[in-house]
XYZ file of C-alpha atoms in Angstrom:
601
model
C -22.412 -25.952 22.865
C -26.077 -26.892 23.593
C -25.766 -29.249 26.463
C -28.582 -31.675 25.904
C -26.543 -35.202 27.408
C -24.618 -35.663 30.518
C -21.162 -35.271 29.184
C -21.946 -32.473 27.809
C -22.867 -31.059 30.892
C -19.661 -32.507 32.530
C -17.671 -30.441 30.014
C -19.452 -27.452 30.740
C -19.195 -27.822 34.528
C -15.663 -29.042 33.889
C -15.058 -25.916 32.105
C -15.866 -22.971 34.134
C -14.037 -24.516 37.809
C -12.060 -26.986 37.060
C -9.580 -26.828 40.308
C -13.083 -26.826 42.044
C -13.616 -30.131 44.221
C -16.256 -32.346 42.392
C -16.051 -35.546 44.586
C -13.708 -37.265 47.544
C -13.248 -41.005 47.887
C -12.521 -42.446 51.258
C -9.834 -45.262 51.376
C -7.886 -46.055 54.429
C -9.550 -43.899 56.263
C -8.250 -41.222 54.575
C -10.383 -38.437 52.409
C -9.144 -38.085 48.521
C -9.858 -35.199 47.016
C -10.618 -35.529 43.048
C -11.177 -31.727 41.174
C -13.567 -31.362 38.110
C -10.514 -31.164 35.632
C -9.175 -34.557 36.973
C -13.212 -36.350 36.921
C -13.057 -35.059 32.859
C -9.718 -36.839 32.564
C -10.581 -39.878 33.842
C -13.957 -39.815 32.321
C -12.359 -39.171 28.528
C -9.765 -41.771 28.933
C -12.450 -44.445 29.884
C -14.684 -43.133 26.835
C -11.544 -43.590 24.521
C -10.287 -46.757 25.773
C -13.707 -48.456 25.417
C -13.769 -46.811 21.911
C -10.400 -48.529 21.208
C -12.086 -51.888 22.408
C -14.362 -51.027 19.697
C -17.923 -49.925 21.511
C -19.673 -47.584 19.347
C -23.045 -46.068 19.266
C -26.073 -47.597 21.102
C -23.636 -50.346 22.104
C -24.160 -51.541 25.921
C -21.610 -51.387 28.422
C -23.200 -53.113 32.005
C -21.226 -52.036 35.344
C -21.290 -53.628 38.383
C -19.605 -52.398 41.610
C -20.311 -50.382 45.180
C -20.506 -46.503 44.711
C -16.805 -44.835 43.994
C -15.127 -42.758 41.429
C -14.776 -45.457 39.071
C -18.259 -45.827 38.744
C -19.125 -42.710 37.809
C -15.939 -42.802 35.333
C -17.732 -46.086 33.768
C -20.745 -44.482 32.779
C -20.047 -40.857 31.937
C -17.012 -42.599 30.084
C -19.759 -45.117 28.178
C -22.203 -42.175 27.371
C -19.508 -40.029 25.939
C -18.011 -43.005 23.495
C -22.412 -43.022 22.331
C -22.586 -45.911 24.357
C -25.377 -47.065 26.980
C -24.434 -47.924 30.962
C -26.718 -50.601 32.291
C -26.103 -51.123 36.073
C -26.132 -54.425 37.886
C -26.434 -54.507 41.493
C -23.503 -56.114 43.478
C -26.359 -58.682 45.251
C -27.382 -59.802 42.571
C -26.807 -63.113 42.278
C -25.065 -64.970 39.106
C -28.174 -66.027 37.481
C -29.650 -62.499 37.995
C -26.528 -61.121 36.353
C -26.503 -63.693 33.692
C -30.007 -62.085 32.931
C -29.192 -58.572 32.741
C -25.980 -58.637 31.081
C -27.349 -61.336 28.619
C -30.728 -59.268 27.798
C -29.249 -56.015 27.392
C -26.711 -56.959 25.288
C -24.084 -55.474 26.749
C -20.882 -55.713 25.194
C -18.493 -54.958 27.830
C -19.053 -55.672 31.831
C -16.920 -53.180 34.211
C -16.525 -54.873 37.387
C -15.305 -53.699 41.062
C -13.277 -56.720 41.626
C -12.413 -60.401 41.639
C -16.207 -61.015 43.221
C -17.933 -59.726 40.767
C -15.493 -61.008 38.073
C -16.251 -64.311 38.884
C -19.948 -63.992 37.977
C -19.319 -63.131 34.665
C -16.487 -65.712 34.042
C -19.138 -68.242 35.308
C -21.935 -66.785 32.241
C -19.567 -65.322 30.060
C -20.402 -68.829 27.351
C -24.218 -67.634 27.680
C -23.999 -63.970 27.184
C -22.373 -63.654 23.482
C -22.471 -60.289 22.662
C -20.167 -59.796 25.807
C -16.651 -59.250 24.739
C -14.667 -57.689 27.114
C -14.578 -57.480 31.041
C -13.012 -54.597 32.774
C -11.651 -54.489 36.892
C -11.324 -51.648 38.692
C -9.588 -53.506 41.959
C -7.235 -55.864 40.477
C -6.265 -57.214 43.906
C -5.930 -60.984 43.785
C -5.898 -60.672 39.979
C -2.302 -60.086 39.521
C -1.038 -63.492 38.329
C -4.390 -63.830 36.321
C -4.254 -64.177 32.605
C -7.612 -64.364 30.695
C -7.860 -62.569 27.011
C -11.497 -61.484 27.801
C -9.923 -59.378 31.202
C -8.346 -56.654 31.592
C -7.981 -53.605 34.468
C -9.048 -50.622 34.719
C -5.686 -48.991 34.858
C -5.325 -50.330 31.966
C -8.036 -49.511 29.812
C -7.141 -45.744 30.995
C -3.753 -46.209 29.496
C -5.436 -47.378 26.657
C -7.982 -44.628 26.145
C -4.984 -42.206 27.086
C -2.902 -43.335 24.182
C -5.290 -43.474 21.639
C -6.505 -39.644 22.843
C -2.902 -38.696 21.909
C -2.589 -40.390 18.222
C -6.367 -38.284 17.651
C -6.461 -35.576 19.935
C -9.953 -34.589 18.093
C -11.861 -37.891 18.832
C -13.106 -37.514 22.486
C -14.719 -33.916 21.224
C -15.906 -35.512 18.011
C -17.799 -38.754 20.241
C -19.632 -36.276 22.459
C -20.663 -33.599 19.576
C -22.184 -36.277 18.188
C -25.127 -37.027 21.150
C -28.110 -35.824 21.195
C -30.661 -35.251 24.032
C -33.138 -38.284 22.625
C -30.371 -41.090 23.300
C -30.552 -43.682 25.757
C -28.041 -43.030 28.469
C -29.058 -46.001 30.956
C -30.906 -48.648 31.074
C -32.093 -49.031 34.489
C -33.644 -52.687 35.634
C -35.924 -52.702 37.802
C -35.779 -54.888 40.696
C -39.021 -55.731 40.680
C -41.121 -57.204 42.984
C -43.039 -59.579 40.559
C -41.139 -61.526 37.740
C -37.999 -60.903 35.963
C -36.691 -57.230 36.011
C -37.457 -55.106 33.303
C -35.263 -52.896 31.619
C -36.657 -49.183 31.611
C -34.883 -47.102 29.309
C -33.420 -43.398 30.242
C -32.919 -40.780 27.910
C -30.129 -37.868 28.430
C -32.882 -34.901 28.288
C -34.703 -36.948 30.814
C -31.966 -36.977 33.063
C -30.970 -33.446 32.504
C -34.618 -32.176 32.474
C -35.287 -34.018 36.072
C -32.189 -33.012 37.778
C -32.725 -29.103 36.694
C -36.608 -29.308 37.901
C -35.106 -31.457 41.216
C -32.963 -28.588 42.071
C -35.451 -25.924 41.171
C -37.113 -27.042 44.117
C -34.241 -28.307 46.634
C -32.202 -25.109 46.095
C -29.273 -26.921 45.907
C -25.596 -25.084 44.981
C -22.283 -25.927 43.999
C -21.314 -25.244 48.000
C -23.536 -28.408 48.744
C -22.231 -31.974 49.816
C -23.537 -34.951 49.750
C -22.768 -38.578 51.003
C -23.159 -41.521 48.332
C -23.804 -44.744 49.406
C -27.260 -46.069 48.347
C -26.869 -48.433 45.052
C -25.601 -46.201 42.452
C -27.604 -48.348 39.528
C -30.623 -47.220 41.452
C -32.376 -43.899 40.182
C -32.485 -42.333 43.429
C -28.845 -42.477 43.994
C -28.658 -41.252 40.554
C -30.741 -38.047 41.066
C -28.327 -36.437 43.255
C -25.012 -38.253 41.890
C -25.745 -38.033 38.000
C -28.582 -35.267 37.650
C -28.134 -32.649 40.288
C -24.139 -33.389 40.260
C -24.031 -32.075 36.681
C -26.877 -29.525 37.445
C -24.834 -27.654 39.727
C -21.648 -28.992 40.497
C -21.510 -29.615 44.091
C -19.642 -31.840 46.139
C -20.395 -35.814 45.927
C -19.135 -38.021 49.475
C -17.893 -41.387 48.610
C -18.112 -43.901 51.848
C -15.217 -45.995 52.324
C -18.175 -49.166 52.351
C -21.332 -49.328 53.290
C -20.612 -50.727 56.890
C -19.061 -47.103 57.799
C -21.681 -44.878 56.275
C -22.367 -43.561 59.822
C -18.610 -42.912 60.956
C -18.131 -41.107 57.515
C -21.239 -38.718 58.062
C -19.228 -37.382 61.009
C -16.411 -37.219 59.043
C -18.347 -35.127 56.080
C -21.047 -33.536 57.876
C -22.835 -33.320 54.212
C -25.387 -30.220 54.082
C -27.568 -32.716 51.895
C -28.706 -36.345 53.160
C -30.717 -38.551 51.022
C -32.003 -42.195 52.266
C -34.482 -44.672 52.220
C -36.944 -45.064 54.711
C -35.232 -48.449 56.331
C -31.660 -45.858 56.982
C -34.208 -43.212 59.012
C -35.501 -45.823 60.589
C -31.999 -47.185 61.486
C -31.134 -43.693 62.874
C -34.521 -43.561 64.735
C -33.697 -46.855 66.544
C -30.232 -46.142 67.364
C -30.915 -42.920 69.562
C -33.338 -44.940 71.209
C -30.907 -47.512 71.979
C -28.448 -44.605 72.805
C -30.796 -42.932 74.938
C -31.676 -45.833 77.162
C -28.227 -46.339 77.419
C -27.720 -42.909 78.763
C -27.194 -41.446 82.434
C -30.603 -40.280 84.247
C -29.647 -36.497 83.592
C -28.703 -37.256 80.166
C -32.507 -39.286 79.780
C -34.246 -36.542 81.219
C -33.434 -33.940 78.846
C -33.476 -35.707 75.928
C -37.183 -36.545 77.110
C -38.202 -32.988 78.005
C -36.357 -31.651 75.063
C -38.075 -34.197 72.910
C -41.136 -33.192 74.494
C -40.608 -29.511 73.941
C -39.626 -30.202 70.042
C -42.980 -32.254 69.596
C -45.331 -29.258 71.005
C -43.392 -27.092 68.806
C -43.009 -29.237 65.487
C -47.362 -30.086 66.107
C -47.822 -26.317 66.254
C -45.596 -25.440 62.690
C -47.505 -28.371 60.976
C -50.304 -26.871 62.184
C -49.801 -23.758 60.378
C -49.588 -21.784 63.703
C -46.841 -19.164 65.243
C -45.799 -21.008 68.305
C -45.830 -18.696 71.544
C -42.828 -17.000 72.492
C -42.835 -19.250 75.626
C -42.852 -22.400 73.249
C -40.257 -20.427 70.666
C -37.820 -19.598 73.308
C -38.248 -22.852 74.842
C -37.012 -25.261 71.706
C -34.528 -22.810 71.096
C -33.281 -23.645 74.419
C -33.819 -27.479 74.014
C -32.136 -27.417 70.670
C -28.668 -26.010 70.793
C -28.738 -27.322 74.833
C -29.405 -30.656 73.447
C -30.337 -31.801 69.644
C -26.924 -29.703 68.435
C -25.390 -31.918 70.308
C -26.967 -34.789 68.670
C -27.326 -33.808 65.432
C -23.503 -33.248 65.500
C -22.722 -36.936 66.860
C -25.180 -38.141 63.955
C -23.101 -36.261 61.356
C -25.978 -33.987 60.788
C -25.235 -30.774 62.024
C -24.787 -28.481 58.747
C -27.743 -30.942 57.008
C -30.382 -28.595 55.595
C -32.911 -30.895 54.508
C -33.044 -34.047 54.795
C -34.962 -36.563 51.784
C -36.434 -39.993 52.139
C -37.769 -41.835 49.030
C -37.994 -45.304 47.015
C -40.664 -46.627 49.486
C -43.025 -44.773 51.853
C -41.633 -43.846 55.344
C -43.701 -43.368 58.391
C -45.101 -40.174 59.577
C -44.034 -41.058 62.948
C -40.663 -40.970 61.679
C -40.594 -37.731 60.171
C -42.372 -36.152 62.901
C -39.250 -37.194 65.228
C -36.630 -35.925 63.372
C -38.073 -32.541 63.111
C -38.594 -32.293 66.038
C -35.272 -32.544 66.702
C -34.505 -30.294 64.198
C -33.578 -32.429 61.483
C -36.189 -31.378 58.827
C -37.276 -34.568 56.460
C -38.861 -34.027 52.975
C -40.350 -36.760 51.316
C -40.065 -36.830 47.428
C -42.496 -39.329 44.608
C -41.077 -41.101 41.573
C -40.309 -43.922 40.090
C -37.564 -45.592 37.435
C -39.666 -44.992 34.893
C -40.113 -41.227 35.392
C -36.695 -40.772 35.746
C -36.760 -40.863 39.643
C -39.081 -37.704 40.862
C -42.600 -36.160 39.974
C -43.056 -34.667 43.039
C -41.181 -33.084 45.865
C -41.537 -31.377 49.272
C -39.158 -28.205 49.862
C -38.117 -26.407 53.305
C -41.147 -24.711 53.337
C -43.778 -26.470 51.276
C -44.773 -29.022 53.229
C -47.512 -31.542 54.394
C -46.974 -34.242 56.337
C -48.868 -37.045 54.985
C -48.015 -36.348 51.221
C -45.506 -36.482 48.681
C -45.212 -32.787 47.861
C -46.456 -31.253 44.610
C -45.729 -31.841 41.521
C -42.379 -30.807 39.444
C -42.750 -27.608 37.564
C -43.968 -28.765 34.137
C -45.372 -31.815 35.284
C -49.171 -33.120 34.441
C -50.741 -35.585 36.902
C -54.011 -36.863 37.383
C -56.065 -39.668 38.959
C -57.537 -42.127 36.691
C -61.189 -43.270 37.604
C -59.925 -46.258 39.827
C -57.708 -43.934 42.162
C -54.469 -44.807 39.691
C -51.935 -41.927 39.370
C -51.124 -40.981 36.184
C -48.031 -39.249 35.492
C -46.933 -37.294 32.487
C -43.557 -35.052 32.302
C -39.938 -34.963 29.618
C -38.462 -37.104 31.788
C -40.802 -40.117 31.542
C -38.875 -43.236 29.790
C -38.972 -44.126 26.492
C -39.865 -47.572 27.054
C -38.874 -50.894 28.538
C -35.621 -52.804 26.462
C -37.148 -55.446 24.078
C -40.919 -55.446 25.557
C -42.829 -53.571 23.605
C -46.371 -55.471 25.452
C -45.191 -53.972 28.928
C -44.261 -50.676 27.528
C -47.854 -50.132 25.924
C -49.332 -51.461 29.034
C -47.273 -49.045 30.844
C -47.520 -45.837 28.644
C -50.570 -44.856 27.274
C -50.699 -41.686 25.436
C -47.543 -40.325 26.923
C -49.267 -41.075 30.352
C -46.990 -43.194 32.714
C -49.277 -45.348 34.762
C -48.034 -45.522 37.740
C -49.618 -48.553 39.726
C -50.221 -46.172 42.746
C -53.081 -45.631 44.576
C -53.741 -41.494 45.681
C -55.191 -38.735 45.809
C -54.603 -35.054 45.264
C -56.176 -32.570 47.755
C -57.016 -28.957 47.333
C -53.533 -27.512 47.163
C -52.103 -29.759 44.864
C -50.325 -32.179 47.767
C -50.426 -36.085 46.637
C -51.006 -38.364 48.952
C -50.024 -41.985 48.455
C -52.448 -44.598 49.960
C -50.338 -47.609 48.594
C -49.394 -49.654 45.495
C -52.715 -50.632 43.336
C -51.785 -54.624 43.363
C -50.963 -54.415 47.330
C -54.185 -53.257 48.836
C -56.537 -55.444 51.074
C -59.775 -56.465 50.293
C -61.102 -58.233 53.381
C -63.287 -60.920 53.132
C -66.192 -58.240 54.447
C -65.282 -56.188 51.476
C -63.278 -53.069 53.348
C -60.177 -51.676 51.497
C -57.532 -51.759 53.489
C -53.632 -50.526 52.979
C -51.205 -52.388 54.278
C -48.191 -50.003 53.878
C -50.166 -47.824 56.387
C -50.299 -50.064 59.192
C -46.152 -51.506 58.389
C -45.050 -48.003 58.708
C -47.053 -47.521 61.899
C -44.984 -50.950 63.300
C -41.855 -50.284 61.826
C -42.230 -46.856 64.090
C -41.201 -49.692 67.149
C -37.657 -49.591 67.774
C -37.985 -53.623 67.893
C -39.467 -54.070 64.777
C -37.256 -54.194 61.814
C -39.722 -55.038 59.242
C -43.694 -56.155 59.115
C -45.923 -57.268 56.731
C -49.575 -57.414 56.507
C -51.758 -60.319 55.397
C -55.273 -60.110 55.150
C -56.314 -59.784 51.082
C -59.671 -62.228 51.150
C -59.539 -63.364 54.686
C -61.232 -62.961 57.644
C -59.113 -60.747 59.727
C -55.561 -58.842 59.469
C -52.714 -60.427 59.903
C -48.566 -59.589 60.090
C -45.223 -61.248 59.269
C -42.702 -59.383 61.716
C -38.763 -59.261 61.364
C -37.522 -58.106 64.758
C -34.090 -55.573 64.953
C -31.874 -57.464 66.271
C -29.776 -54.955 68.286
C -32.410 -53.848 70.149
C -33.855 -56.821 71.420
C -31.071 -58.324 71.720
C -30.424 -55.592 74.168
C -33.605 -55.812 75.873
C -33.545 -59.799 76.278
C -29.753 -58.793 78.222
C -31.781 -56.110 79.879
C -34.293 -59.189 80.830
C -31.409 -61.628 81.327
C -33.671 -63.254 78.663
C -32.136 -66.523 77.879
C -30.883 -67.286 73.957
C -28.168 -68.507 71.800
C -28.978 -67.374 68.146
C -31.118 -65.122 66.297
C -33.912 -67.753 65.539
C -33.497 -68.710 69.326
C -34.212 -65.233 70.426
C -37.575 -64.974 67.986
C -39.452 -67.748 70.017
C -38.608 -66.695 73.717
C -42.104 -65.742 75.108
C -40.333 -62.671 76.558
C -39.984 -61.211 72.684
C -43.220 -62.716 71.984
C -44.934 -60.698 74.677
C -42.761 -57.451 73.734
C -43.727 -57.509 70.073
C -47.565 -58.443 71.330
C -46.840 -55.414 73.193
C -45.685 -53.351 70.292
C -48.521 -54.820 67.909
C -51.551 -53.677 70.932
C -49.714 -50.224 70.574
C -50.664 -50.153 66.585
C -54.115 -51.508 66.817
C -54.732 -48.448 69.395
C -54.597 -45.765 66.141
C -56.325 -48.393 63.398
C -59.902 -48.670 63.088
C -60.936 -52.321 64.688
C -60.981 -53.801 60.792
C -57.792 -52.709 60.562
C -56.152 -54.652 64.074
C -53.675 -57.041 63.364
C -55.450 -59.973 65.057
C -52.742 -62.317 64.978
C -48.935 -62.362 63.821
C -45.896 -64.679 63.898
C -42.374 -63.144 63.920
C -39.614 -64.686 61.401
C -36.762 -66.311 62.718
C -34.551 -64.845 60.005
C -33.579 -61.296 59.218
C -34.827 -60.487 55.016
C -32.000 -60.455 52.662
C -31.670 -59.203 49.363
C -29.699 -62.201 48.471
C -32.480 -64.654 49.415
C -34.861 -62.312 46.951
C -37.147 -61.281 49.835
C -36.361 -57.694 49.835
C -35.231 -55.186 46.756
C -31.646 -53.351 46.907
C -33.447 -50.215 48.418
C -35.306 -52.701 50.958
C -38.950 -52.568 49.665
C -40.626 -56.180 50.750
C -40.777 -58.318 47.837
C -44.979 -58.849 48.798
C -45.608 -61.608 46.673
C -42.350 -63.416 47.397
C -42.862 -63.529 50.839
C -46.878 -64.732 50.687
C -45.455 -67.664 48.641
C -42.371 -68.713 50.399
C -44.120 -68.061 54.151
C -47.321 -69.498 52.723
C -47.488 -72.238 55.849
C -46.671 -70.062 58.432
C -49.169 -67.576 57.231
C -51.829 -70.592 56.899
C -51.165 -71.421 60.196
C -52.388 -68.239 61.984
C -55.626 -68.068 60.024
C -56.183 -72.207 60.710
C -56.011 -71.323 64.290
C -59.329 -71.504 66.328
């Protein structure tokens, strides 16, 4: 069998260990074990039970529901009936469902549970080609009668039954795939305008995972946690396109509230995250720390100290001393073991960070501390990845080379152009974006970067984001929010300053923290918004900011700043799924209180 689509692969994998583990679920606080031979199962009896429902070839099946089994089940089981999966994230809100279910077409909408049920029941009279809606967690559903609903359990039973009376169709479904079909249709969250549908082929998703692992090194002895949105392509690289690569073991969290609990529990030799969770971890060992007992502080600090010499001296492309060699070794099993292990990170290999840029600050820290970070380049439309860092070929400051096989080069404006098999075929029904996109098989990226002597790209920031002062100096603001999301009290920034006189920041505070130090300060407060205007955070984030404009070039200082008196949610459509800044969003809807700091004499 040539295995040129995911199920295909899944058979094969399936195949050769199927008592092996492929994936445990967490419910109750207890871990589930679920083999290769029983994810095949489930997988064929969703395929023929949406078959029964009548999907077919090219039809579109949308799913919508936190990462678990079922998920997984839902779109393997949709690919193998010739079907496409087009995810929906759980935030969305109705009329952002309405719009992906409605433009895609989709024909049947799997659902977690009664939460998301309700959306579609609300748009199900707008959406016509939708025909059938599918629960996984019927709880609160039991007394509910609707001919458009039915559960999960039951659509197994279904596809179970109708496997039986042709024991010849699942095999017949999946021969007939070929590597050129669309598996997903991913929609992009966008930060500008209505999401657009970018459209996945199997021997893109194949092609990426293989040249992914080519340069991770990943086996079937790996495990991983899941708990970023699984509709996402990053997600999907290591729970769709490495999973079927090599087989190795895939983490479900119980929810995404006990993601840090269920890292000690796994202790995954793989960790994959967005800058905002490494940023999380960052600020919680600082919390932790100043928490600590004075012995406790004081070796953490000389440790730290210790694992920053040595970590300056390997990036440096030097042999530390012996002195310096036997000294981290000292620090790290006398005190990072220690910490990894609380963090859930002691048998982690390598740790990845991707879907937005992450500071260097932060990836200096953690390997120093001997949690090594590698920072990876892609985007939806190239199937997730063009470029990669590995263990050992690294450079802090870039993305890592490019993928075996892949072409890239910088167009005349600094734009990276990207060209490899696992660039999309297209956005669903717009043909004017697509061309605009894709020019000559060359996926324009909308990055800014540059690629030095040894092949490393470095990303200076997103083409429509930069800064063009009112003096004329290019500026990029991603550069300078990393450098203030480095502060343990700064949860998010951003810059303001395209055609104006001076730099400027919107700044989101972390609330634990500060709320710590204003009990530290016996600060007085009642609510979040309450805390934001105290002149003791004021004069802490002023603090914070004078710390940033020490490493910018005077152009670059943030001159003045206001901090928000809300957190950014998702929900509110100021920040994507993965937590990138919706730029344009925010300059609109904060439009006064940015005007106000440039009115200001």
């Amino acid at each position: 069998m040539v295995i040129d689509t995911l199920p295909k692969a899944l058979i094969h994998i399936a195949g050769f260990q199927p008592g092996r583990v492929s994936m445990r679920q967490k419910e109750l606080g207890i871990w589930h074990d679920i083999s290769w031979a029983e994810y095949l199962d489930k997988v064929r009896d969703t395929a023929l039970g949406l078959y029964a429902l009548g999907v077919r070839r090219q039809d579109h099946v949308a799913i919508i529901g936190e990462n678990q089994p079922e998920w997984l089940y839902s779109a393997l089981g949709a690919m193998s009936a010739g079907a496409t999966f087009v995810g929906v994230y759980t935030t969305n809100p109705v009329k952002e469902c309405e719009y992906v279910v409605g433009h895609s077409g989709a024909v049947v909408y799997i659902c977690e549970d009664e939460e998301q049920l309700d959306k579609a029941l609300v748009f199900r009279e707008s959406t016509p080609a939708l025909r059938k809606m599918i629960v996984w967690d019927m709880e609160g559903l039991r007394d509910f009668r609707d001919p458009m609903v039915m559960s999960f359990a039951d659509l197994l039973v279904l596809g179970r039954s109708t496997g039986e009376d042709d024991p010849g169709l699942f095999d017949h479904l999946v021969a007939e795939g070929r590597g050129e079909d669309i598996a997903g249709i991913i929609y992009t969250s966008g930060t500008t305008g209505p999401p657009k549908g970018a459209m996945l082929a199997h021997e893109g998703y194949l092609w990426v995972g293989k040249q992914a692992n080519a340069v991770s090194q990943g086996t079937r002895d790996d495990e991983t946690i899941s708990f970023l949105p699984l509709n996402h392509v990053y997600e999907q690289i290591y729970d769709l396109m490495i999973h079927l690569t090599i087989g190795h073991i895939i983490n479900f969290t119980e929810n995404t509230d006990t993601v840090m609990m269920d890292m000690r529990d796994v202790s995954p030799t793989l960790f994959h995250a967005v800058p905002r969770i490494w940023e999380k971890y960052y600020s919680g060992i600082v919390l932790k720390m100043a928490d600590a007992t004075w012995f406790k502080r004081t070796a953490y600090t000389i440790a730290l100290g210790i694992g920053s010499r040595y970590n300056e001296e390997k990036l440096a492309g030097r042999l530390p001393t012996l002195a310096l060699r036997l000294a981290y070794h000292l620090a790290y099993f006398a005190v990072f073991w220690k910490l990894k292990e609380r963090l859930g990170f002691d048998r982690v290999k390598l740790g990845f960070s991707g879907a937005a840029p992450i500071s260097h600050n932060i990836l200096k820290y953690f390997q120093s501390i001997g949690i090594p970070i590698r920072e990876g380049y892609g985007m939806t439309e190239t199937t997730g990845i063009t470029h990669m860092s590995d263990e050992y070929n690294f450079k802090l400051g870039t993305v890592g080379k490019a993928l075996p096989e892949t072409e890239v080069r910088i167009a005349e404006d600094g734009e990276i152009l990207v060209r490899h098999k696992g660039i999309f075929k297209g956005y669903y029904r717009d043909e004017e974006t697509t061309r605009e996109a894709l020019r000559d098989g060359w996926m324009h990226t909308g990055d800014v970067g540059e690629i030095d002597e040894e092949g490393f790209l470095k990303i200076t920031d997103r083409k429509k984001d930069l800064i063009i002062t009112a003096g004329g100096k290019n500026i990029a603001p991603q550069y300078i929010e990393n450098l203030l999301k480095f502060s343990p009290y700064i949860n998010d920034a951003v810059v303001i300053g395209d055609k104006r006189k001076f730099i400027s920041a919107i700044i989101v505070i972390d609330e634990e923290n500060v709320v710590k130090y204003a009990q530290d300060k016996k600060v007085q407060f009642t609510t979040f918004a309450s805390l934001t205007r105290t002149e003791a955070v004021i004069q802490l984030i002023q603090e914070e900011v004078s710390k940033v404009n020490a490493q910018l070039a005077r152009v670059e200082n943030i001159r003045k700043f206001r901090i928000l008196d809300k957190k950014l949610y998702t929900e509110d459509g100021e920040v994507t799924p993965t937590m990138k800044v919706k730029r344009k969003f925010i300059n609109e809807h904060y439009r006064d209180l940015i005007e106000s700091m440039y009115r200001e004499q």
